[in-house]
PDB file of C-alpha atoms in Angstrom:
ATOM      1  CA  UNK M  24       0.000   0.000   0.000  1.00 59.00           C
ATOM      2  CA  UNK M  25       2.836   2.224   1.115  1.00 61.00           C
ATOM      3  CA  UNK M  26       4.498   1.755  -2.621  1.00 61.00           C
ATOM      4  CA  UNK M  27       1.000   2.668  -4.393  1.00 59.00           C
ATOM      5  CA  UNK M  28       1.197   5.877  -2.403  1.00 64.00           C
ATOM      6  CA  UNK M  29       4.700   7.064  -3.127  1.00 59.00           C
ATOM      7  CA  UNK M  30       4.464   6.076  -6.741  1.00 58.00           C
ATOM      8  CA  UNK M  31       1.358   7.579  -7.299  1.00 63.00           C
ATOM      9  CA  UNK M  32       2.382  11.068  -5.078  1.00 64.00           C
ATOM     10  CA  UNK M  33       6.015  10.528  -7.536  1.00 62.00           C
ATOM     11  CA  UNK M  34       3.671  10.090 -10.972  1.00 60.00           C
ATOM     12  CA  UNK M  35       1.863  12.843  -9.868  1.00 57.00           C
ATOM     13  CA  UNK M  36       4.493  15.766 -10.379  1.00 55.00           C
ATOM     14  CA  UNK M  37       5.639  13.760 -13.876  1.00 54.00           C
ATOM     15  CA  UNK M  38       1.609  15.525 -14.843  1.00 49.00           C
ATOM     16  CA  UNK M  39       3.250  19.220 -13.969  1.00 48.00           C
ATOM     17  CA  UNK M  40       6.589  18.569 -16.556  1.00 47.00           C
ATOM     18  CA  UNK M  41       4.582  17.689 -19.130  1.00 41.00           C
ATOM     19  CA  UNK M  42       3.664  21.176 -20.084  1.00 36.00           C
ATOM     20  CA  UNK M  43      -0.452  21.105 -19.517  1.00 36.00           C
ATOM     21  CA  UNK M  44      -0.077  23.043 -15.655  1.00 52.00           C
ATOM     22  CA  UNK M  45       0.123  22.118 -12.390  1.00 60.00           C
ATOM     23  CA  UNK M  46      -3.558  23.927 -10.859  1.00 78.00           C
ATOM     24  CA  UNK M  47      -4.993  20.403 -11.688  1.00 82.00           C
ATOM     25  CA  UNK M  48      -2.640  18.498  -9.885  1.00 77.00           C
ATOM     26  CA  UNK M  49      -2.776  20.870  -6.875  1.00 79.00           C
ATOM     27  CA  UNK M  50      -6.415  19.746  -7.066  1.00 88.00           C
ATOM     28  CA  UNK M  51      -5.838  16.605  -6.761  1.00 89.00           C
ATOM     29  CA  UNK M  52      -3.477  16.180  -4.010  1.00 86.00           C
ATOM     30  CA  UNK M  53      -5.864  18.929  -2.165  1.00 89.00           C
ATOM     31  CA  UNK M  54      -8.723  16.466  -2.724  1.00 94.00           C
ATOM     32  CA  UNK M  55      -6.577  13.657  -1.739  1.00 94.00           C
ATOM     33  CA  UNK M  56      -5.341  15.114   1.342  1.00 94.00           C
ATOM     34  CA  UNK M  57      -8.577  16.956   2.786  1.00 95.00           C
ATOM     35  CA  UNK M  58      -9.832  14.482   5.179  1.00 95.00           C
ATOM     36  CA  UNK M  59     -13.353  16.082   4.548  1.00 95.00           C
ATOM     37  CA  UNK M  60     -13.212  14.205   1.089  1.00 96.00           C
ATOM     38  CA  UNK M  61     -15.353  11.313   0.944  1.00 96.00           C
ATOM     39  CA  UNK M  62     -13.743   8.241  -1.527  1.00 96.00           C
ATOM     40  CA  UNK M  63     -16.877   8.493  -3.802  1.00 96.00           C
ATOM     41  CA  UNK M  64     -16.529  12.247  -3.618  1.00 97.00           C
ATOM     42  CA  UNK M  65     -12.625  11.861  -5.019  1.00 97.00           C
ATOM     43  CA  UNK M  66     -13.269   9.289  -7.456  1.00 96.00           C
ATOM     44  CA  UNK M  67     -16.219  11.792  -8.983  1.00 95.00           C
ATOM     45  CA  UNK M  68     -13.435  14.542  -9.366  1.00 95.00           C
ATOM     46  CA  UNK M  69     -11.337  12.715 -10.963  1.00 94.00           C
ATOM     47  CA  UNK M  70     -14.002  10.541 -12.680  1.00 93.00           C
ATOM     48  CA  UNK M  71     -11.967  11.040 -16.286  1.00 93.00           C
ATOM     49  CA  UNK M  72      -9.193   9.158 -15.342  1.00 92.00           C
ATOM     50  CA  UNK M  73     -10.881   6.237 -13.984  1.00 94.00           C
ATOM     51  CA  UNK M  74     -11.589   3.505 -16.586  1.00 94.00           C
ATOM     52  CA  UNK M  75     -11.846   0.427 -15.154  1.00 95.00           C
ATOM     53  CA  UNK M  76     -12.208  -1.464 -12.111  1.00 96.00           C
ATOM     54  CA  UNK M  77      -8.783  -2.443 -10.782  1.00 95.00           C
ATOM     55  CA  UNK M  78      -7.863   1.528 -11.486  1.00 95.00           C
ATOM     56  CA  UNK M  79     -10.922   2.461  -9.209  1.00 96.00           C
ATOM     57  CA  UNK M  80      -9.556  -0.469  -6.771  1.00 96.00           C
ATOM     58  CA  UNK M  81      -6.350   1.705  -6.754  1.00 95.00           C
ATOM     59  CA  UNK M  82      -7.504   5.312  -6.097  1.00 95.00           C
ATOM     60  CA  UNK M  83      -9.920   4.016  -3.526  1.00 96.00           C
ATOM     61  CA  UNK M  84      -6.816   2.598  -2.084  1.00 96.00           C
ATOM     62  CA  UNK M  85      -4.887   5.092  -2.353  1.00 94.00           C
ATOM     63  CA  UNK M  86      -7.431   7.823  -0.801  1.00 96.00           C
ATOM     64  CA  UNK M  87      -8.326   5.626   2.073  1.00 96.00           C
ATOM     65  CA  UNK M  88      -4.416   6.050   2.951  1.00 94.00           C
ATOM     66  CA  UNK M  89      -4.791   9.397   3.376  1.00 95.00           C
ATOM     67  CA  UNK M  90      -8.421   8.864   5.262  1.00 95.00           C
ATOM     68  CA  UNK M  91      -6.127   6.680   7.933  1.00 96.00           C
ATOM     69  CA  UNK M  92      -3.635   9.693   8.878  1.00 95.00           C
ATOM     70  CA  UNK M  93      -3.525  12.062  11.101  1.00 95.00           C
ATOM     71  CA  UNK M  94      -4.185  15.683  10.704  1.00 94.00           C
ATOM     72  CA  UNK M  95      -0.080  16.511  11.530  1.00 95.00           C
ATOM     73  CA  UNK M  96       0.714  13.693   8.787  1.00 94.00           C
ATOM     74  CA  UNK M  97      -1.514  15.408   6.414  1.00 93.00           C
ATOM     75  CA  UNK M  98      -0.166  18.735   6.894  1.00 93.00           C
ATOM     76  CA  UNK M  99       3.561  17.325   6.374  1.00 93.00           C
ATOM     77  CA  UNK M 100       2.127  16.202   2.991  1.00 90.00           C
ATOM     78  CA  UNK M 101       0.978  19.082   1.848  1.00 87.00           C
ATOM     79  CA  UNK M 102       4.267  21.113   2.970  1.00 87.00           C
ATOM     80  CA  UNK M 103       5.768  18.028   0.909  1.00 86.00           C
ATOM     81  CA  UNK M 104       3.694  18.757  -1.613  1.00 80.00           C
ATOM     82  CA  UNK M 105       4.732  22.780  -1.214  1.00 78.00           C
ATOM     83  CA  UNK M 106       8.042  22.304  -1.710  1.00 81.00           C
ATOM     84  CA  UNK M 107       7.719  19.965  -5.196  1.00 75.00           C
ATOM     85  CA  UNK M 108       5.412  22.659  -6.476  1.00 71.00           C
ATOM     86  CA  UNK M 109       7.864  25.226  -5.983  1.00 73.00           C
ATOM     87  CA  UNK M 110      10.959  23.039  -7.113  1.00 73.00           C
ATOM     88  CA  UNK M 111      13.470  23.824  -9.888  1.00 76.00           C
ATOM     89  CA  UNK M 112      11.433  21.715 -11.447  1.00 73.00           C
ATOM     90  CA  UNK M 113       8.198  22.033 -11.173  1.00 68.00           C
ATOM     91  CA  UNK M 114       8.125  26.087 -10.873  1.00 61.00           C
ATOM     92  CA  UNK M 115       8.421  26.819 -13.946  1.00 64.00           C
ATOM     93  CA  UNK M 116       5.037  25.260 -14.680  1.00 60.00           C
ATOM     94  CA  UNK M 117       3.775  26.154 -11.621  1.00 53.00           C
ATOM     95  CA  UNK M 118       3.989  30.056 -12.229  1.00 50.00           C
ATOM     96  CA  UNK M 119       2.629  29.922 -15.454  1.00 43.00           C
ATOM     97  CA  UNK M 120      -0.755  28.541 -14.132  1.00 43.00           C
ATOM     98  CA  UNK M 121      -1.190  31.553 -11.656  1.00 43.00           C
ATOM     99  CA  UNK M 122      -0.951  34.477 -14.759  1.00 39.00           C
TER     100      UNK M 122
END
């Protein structure tokens, strides 16, 4: 379980260098994160993306992780999350979402 999480949350960022913006990702790891987000209410945001079962399986997965963590855990993920945005490599992208 731990895996799915750190390759998803090191996929994610791969989304950002690819040229199409980062405001959706930042979405998605706020939806991820925000324990106030139901599974079904995650898997309708990112509905799109979702194709088949076993890919459900995975997000459901890979929310309830989050859903399991405490509030100081989730708050080191989004500082985590903080500092990718504004990397060397990501920033780039990043600041040409906000104009």
């Amino acid at each position: 379980m731990k895996l799915l999480a750190v390759l998803l949350l090191a996929a994610l960022p791969l989304y950002c260098s690819a040229g199409s913006g980062c405001q959706f990702l930042e979405d998605v790891i706020a939806q991820a994160i925000d324990p106030e987000i139901s599974i079904e209410e995650f898997l309708s945001f990112i509905k799109e993306f979702v194709r088949n079962d076993s890919t459900k399986t995975a997000v459901e997965e890979f929310k309830q992780c989050f859903l399991n963590q405490s509030n100081e855990t989730l708050a080191n993920v989004q500082g985590l999350m903080n500092i990718m945005y504004n990397s060397i490599y990501c920033a780039p992208f990043y600041v040409s979402t906000r104009t």
